[in-house]
Amino acid sequence: MNVSIIGTGHVGLPTGACLAERGHHVLCVDSDAAKIRALRAGRVPFYEPGLEEIVRRNARAGRLRFGGSNADAVAFGKVIFICVPTPPRGDGGADLTYIEAVSRDIARALADYRLIVERSTVPVRTGEHVKAVITKYARAGRDFDVASNPEFLREGSAVGDTLNPDRIVLGVETRRAEMILRELYAPFKAPILVTDIKSAELIKHASNSFLALKISYINAIAALCEKAGANVLEVARGMGMDRRIGPHFLNAGIGYGGSCFPKDVAAFEAIARDLGCDFGLLREVQRINQEACDRFVKKVEQELWIVKGKTIAAWGLSFKPDTDDVRESVAVKVVSRLAGLGARVRAYDPRAAGEARRVLGRSVTFCGSALEAARGADCALLLTEWEEFGRLDLRRVRRVMAHPTILDGRNFFDPEKVRELGFTYRSVGRP
Ligand code: UGA
């Protein structure tokens, strides 16, 4: 099938590349000319394991092309995926300016039948608006359908998640749209759930908010564990063995970040408010998330007493491992607050230093390795659980530090082992 993707970011590019990988012919367009140039040269403008390989492979095979206008996308694809950003507005709601602009472009270019699919995370009822905008701006009588097919991929495992999703949700209002999307996804071995458009839109926000809620729940339990002298890892393990709860997303730490959860929880709360429902639970989720970060910064202050003038090593800056994305990264927030308190922060991240430098600027010294960051440090903070930190030679780390203290924001290290090596060690929700 011929498919067009409008927007080649963290959502659009894996979607396009994986549809090509499954045999479809895909055209990706983007308003950012530099991005298109990079993609044409076989370079993915952000770090996502495995993505560059499948982009190159499918481009070579002639199934994946980049460039052109939104009108070209409409001319080429029987299915057109809208994958443009929906950034947060000041009041927490989602800014749908890009969605609206793309819808108008699609309308003007519409000739034969097209299926327009929302793939970006959007508030419930966006599909209605997209349809209304296209109807308004298209020539009278143009034939099209709108559908919602939310993505559930995680950064860092976007390729695997897109090729082998837990489920494929198709929000449709016509049989024709359903049949086209079923055909499109036939080469994917995943359960398909067909719903109306509004339910599909809600599934995405409801899922992300629920996952964020799980994280905040366990972070609240971690705070309790710290007071009571219990171990949050044991508590989470015991909870997770109940199949109704499940073991995933119960890792306590410094809170959730990234371009999705913070924005989506806020947007969902705002959507509920607009619809006349008070979803106070989601405000609590956000409050607990903020508190997880505050508590960690307080721990650093307790450990150092005076932060000003101290040297602090920061291990990890991305919002989670296997990505160079620092949007809403709690690691960056922690570093920025400590730098603001007068600490000399020496930071290292395997991939995200370039992105982090744009946010943190000269307030932080960027180092070439975790060991280098630890040199002369009064304490080291584990902020993102990159696998390579598990291979750190902690004996050498201890020797280069001014004082061997590790504050672990992700419960990454084994407390006994680290203490045996002579470190003062504190983590989250563990004695
Ligand atoms: C999230 C969802 O997991 C995807 O299903 C969804 O498609 C995506 O948002 C999206 O809306 O596009 P992502 O933001 O890539 O994916 O990252 P996650 O793996 O969900 O992690 C989010 C944050 O939660 C990270 O900061 C991570 O460190 C934190 N987290 C996660 C915890 O603190 N504890 C956990 O147990 C799990």
CSV table of N, CA and C in Angstrom, one decimal, residues 70-157:
chain,number,residue,atom,x,y,z
A,70,ASN,N,3.3,18.7,1.9
A,70,ASN,CA,2.1,18.0,2.4
A,70,ASN,C,1.2,17.6,1.3
A,71,ALA,N,1.2,18.4,0.2
A,71,ALA,CA,0.4,18.1,-1.0
A,71,ALA,C,1.0,16.9,-1.6
A,72,ASP,N,2.3,16.7,-1.7
A,72,ASP,CA,2.9,15.5,-2.3
A,72,ASP,C,2.5,14.3,-1.5
A,73,ALA,N,2.4,14.5,-0.1
A,73,ALA,CA,2.0,13.4,0.7
A,73,ALA,C,0.6,12.9,0.4
A,74,VAL,N,-0.2,13.9,0.2
A,74,VAL,CA,-1.6,13.6,-0.1
A,74,VAL,C,-1.7,12.9,-1.5
A,75,ALA,N,-0.9,13.4,-2.4
A,75,ALA,CA,-1.0,12.8,-3.8
A,75,ALA,C,-0.5,11.3,-3.7
A,76,PHE,N,0.5,11.0,-2.9
A,76,PHE,CA,1.1,9.7,-2.9
A,76,PHE,C,0.3,8.7,-2.1
A,77,GLY,N,0.0,9.0,-0.8
A,77,GLY,CA,-0.5,8.0,0.1
A,77,GLY,C,-2.0,7.8,0.0
A,78,LYS,N,-2.4,6.5,0.0
A,78,LYS,CA,-3.8,6.2,0.1
A,78,LYS,C,-4.2,6.5,1.6
A,79,VAL,N,-3.2,6.1,2.5
A,79,VAL,CA,-3.3,6.4,3.9
A,79,VAL,C,-2.3,7.5,4.2
A,80,ILE,N,-2.8,8.5,5.0
A,80,ILE,CA,-1.9,9.6,5.4
A,80,ILE,C,-1.9,9.7,6.9
A,81,PHE,N,-0.7,9.5,7.5
A,81,PHE,CA,-0.6,9.5,8.9
A,81,PHE,C,-0.2,11.0,9.3
A,82,ILE,N,-0.9,11.5,10.3
A,82,ILE,CA,-0.5,12.8,10.8
A,82,ILE,C,0.3,12.5,12.1
A,83,CYS,N,1.6,12.9,12.0
A,83,CYS,CA,2.5,12.6,13.2
A,83,CYS,C,3.3,13.9,13.6
A,84,VAL,N,2.6,15.0,13.6
A,84,VAL,CA,3.2,16.3,14.0
A,84,VAL,C,3.1,16.5,15.5
A,85,PRO,N,3.9,17.3,16.1
A,85,PRO,CA,3.9,17.5,17.5
A,85,PRO,C,2.6,18.2,18.0
A,86,THR,N,2.2,17.8,19.3
A,86,THR,CA,1.1,18.4,20.0
A,86,THR,C,1.6,19.0,21.3
A,87,PRO,N,2.4,20.0,21.3
A,87,PRO,CA,3.1,20.5,22.5
A,87,PRO,C,2.1,21.0,23.5
A,88,PRO,N,2.6,21.1,24.8
A,88,PRO,CA,1.7,21.6,25.8
A,88,PRO,C,1.5,23.2,25.7
A,89,ARG,N,0.3,23.6,26.0
A,89,ARG,CA,0.1,25.1,26.1
A,89,ARG,C,0.3,25.5,27.6
A,90,GLY,N,0.3,26.7,27.8
A,90,GLY,CA,0.5,27.2,29.2
A,90,GLY,C,-0.4,26.6,30.2
A,91,ASP,N,-1.7,26.3,29.8
A,91,ASP,CA,-2.6,25.8,30.8
A,91,ASP,C,-2.6,24.3,30.9
A,92,GLY,N,-1.6,23.6,30.3
A,92,GLY,CA,-1.5,22.2,30.4
A,92,GLY,C,-2.2,21.5,29.2
A,93,GLY,N,-3.2,22.1,28.5
A,93,GLY,CA,-3.8,21.5,27.4
A,93,GLY,C,-2.9,21.4,26.2
A,94,ALA,N,-3.3,20.6,25.2
A,94,ALA,CA,-2.4,20.3,24.1
A,94,ALA,C,-2.7,21.4,23.0
A,95,ASP,N,-1.5,21.9,22.4
A,95,ASP,CA,-1.6,22.9,21.4
A,95,ASP,C,-1.8,22.1,20.0
A,96,LEU,N,-2.9,22.4,19.4
A,96,LEU,CA,-3.2,21.6,18.2
A,96,LEU,C,-3.0,22.4,16.9
A,97,THR,N,-2.2,23.4,17.0
A,97,THR,CA,-2.0,24.3,15.8
A,97,THR,C,-1.4,23.5,14.6
A,98,TYR,N,-0.4,22.6,14.9
A,98,TYR,CA,0.2,21.9,13.8
A,98,TYR,C,-0.8,20.9,13.2
A,99,ILE,N,-1.6,20.3,14.0
A,99,ILE,CA,-2.6,19.3,13.5
A,99,ILE,C,-3.6,20.1,12.6
A,100,GLU,N,-4.0,21.3,13.0
A,100,GLU,CA,-5.0,22.0,12.3
A,100,GLU,C,-4.4,22.5,10.9
A,101,ALA,N,-3.1,22.9,11.0
A,101,ALA,CA,-2.5,23.4,9.7
A,101,ALA,C,-2.3,22.3,8.7
A,102,VAL,N,-1.9,21.1,9.2
A,102,VAL,CA,-1.7,20.0,8.3
A,102,VAL,C,-3.1,19.6,7.8
A,103,SER,N,-4.1,19.6,8.6
A,103,SER,CA,-5.5,19.2,8.1
A,103,SER,C,-5.9,20.1,6.9
A,104,ARG,N,-5.6,21.4,7.1
A,104,ARG,CA,-5.9,22.4,6.0
A,104,ARG,C,-5.2,22.0,4.7
A,105,ASP,N,-3.9,21.8,4.9
A,105,ASP,CA,-3.0,21.4,3.7
A,105,ASP,C,-3.6,20.2,3.0
A,106,ILE,N,-4.0,19.2,3.9
A,106,ILE,CA,-4.5,17.9,3.3
A,106,ILE,C,-5.8,18.3,2.5
A,107,ALA,N,-6.7,19.1,3.1
A,107,ALA,CA,-7.9,19.4,2.5
A,107,ALA,C,-7.7,20.0,1.1
A,108,ARG,N,-6.8,21.0,1.0
A,108,ARG,CA,-6.6,21.7,-0.2
A,108,ARG,C,-6.0,20.8,-1.3
A,109,ALA,N,-5.3,19.7,-0.9
A,109,ALA,CA,-4.7,18.8,-1.9
A,109,ALA,C,-5.5,17.6,-2.2
A,110,LEU,N,-6.6,17.5,-1.5
A,110,LEU,CA,-7.4,16.3,-1.7
A,110,LEU,C,-8.1,16.2,-3.1
A,111,ALA,N,-7.8,15.0,-3.7
A,111,ALA,CA,-8.5,14.8,-5.0
A,111,ALA,C,-9.3,13.5,-4.9
A,112,ASP,N,-8.6,12.3,-5.0
A,112,ASP,CA,-9.3,11.0,-4.8
A,112,ASP,C,-9.5,10.7,-3.4
A,113,TYR,N,-10.1,9.6,-3.1
A,113,TYR,CA,-10.4,9.1,-1.7
A,113,TYR,C,-9.0,9.0,-0.9
A,114,ARG,N,-9.0,9.5,0.3
A,114,ARG,CA,-7.9,9.3,1.2
A,114,ARG,C,-8.4,9.0,2.6
A,115,LEU,N,-7.5,8.2,3.3
A,115,LEU,CA,-7.8,7.9,4.7
A,115,LEU,C,-6.8,8.7,5.5
A,116,ILE,N,-7.3,9.6,6.3
A,116,ILE,CA,-6.4,10.5,7.1
A,116,ILE,C,-6.4,10.0,8.6
A,117,VAL,N,-5.2,9.6,9.1
A,117,VAL,CA,-5.1,8.9,10.3
A,117,VAL,C,-4.3,9.8,11.3
A,118,GLU,N,-4.9,10.0,12.5
A,118,GLU,CA,-4.2,10.7,13.6
A,118,GLU,C,-3.3,9.7,14.3
A,119,ARG,N,-2.1,10.0,14.4
A,119,ARG,CA,-1.1,9.0,15.0
A,119,ARG,C,-0.5,9.7,16.3
A,120,SER,N,-0.4,11.1,16.2
A,120,SER,CA,0.1,11.8,17.3
A,120,SER,C,-0.9,11.7,18.5
A,121,THR,N,-0.4,11.9,19.7
A,121,THR,CA,-1.3,11.8,20.9
A,121,THR,C,-2.1,13.1,20.9
A,122,VAL,N,-3.4,12.9,20.8
A,122,VAL,CA,-4.3,14.1,20.7
A,122,VAL,C,-5.5,14.0,21.7
A,123,PRO,N,-6.1,15.1,22.1
A,123,PRO,CA,-7.2,15.1,23.0
A,123,PRO,C,-8.4,14.4,22.3
A,124,VAL,N,-9.2,13.8,23.1
A,124,VAL,CA,-10.5,13.2,22.6
A,124,VAL,C,-11.3,14.3,21.8
A,125,ARG,N,-11.8,13.9,20.7
A,125,ARG,CA,-12.6,14.8,19.8
A,125,ARG,C,-11.8,15.5,18.8
A,126,THR,N,-10.4,15.3,18.8
A,126,THR,CA,-9.6,16.0,17.8
A,126,THR,C,-10.0,15.4,16.4
A,127,GLY,N,-10.4,14.1,16.3
A,127,GLY,CA,-10.8,13.6,15.0
A,127,GLY,C,-12.0,14.3,14.4
A,128,GLU,N,-12.9,14.7,15.3
A,128,GLU,CA,-14.1,15.5,14.8
A,128,GLU,C,-13.6,16.8,14.2
A,129,HIS,N,-12.7,17.4,14.9
A,129,HIS,CA,-12.2,18.7,14.4
A,129,HIS,C,-11.4,18.6,13.1
A,130,VAL,N,-10.6,17.5,13.0
A,130,VAL,CA,-9.9,17.3,11.8
A,130,VAL,C,-10.8,17.1,10.6
A,131,LYS,N,-11.9,16.3,10.9
A,131,LYS,CA,-12.9,16.0,9.8
A,131,LYS,C,-13.6,17.3,9.4
A,132,ALA,N,-13.9,18.1,10.4
A,132,ALA,CA,-14.6,19.4,10.1
A,132,ALA,C,-13.7,20.3,9.3
A,133,VAL,N,-12.5,20.4,9.7
A,133,VAL,CA,-11.5,21.3,9.0
A,133,VAL,C,-11.4,20.9,7.5
A,134,ILE,N,-11.2,19.5,7.3
A,134,ILE,CA,-11.0,19.0,6.0
A,134,ILE,C,-12.3,19.3,5.2
A,135,THR,N,-13.4,19.0,5.8
A,135,THR,CA,-14.7,19.3,5.0
A,135,THR,C,-14.8,20.7,4.6
A,136,LYS,N,-14.4,21.6,5.5
A,136,LYS,CA,-14.5,23.0,5.3
A,136,LYS,C,-13.6,23.5,4.1
A,137,TYR,N,-12.4,23.0,4.1
A,137,TYR,CA,-11.4,23.6,3.2
A,137,TYR,C,-11.2,22.7,1.9
A,138,ALA,N,-11.8,21.5,1.9
A,138,ALA,CA,-11.7,20.7,0.6
A,138,ALA,C,-12.7,21.2,-0.4
A,139,ARG,N,-12.5,20.9,-1.6
A,139,ARG,CA,-13.5,21.1,-2.6
A,139,ARG,C,-14.8,20.3,-2.3
A,140,ALA,N,-15.9,20.8,-2.5
A,140,ALA,CA,-17.2,20.1,-2.2
A,140,ALA,C,-17.2,18.7,-2.7
A,141,GLY,N,-17.7,17.7,-1.9
A,141,GLY,CA,-17.9,16.4,-2.4
A,141,GLY,C,-16.6,15.5,-2.4
A,142,ARG,N,-15.5,16.0,-1.9
A,142,ARG,CA,-14.3,15.2,-1.8
A,142,ARG,C,-14.5,14.0,-0.8
A,143,ASP,N,-14.0,12.9,-1.2
A,143,ASP,CA,-14.2,11.6,-0.5
A,143,ASP,C,-13.1,11.3,0.5
A,144,PHE,N,-13.3,11.2,1.7
A,144,PHE,CA,-12.2,10.9,2.7
A,144,PHE,C,-12.8,10.3,4.0
A,145,ASP,N,-11.9,9.7,4.7
A,145,ASP,CA,-12.3,9.2,6.1
A,145,ASP,C,-11.2,9.7,7.0
A,146,VAL,N,-11.6,9.9,8.3
A,146,VAL,CA,-10.6,10.2,9.3
A,146,VAL,C,-10.6,9.0,10.3
A,147,ALA,N,-9.4,8.6,10.8
A,147,ALA,CA,-9.3,7.5,11.8
A,147,ALA,C,-8.3,7.9,12.8
A,148,SER,N,-8.3,7.2,13.9
A,148,SER,CA,-7.3,7.4,14.9
A,148,SER,C,-6.6,6.0,15.1
A,149,ASN,N,-5.3,6.1,15.1
A,149,ASN,CA,-4.5,4.9,15.3
A,149,ASN,C,-3.3,5.3,16.2
A,150,PRO,N,-3.5,5.4,17.5
A,150,PRO,CA,-2.5,5.9,18.4
A,150,PRO,C,-1.3,5.0,18.4
A,151,GLU,N,-0.1,5.6,18.6
A,151,GLU,CA,1.1,4.8,18.7
A,151,GLU,C,1.4,4.6,20.2
A,152,PHE,N,2.0,3.5,20.5
A,152,PHE,CA,2.3,3.1,21.9
A,152,PHE,C,3.8,2.9,22.1
A,153,LEU,N,4.6,3.3,21.1
A,153,LEU,CA,6.0,3.0,21.2
A,153,LEU,C,6.7,3.8,22.3
A,154,ARG,N,7.7,3.1,22.8
A,154,ARG,CA,8.6,3.8,23.8
A,154,ARG,C,9.9,4.3,23.1
A,155,GLU,N,10.4,5.4,23.5
A,155,GLU,CA,11.7,5.8,23.0
A,155,GLU,C,12.7,4.8,23.5
A,156,GLY,N,13.7,4.5,22.7
A,156,GLY,CA,14.7,3.6,23.2
A,156,GLY,C,14.4,2.2,22.7
A,157,SER,N,13.1,1.9,22.5
A,157,SER,CA,12.7,0.6,21.9
A,157,SER,C,11.6,0.8,20.9
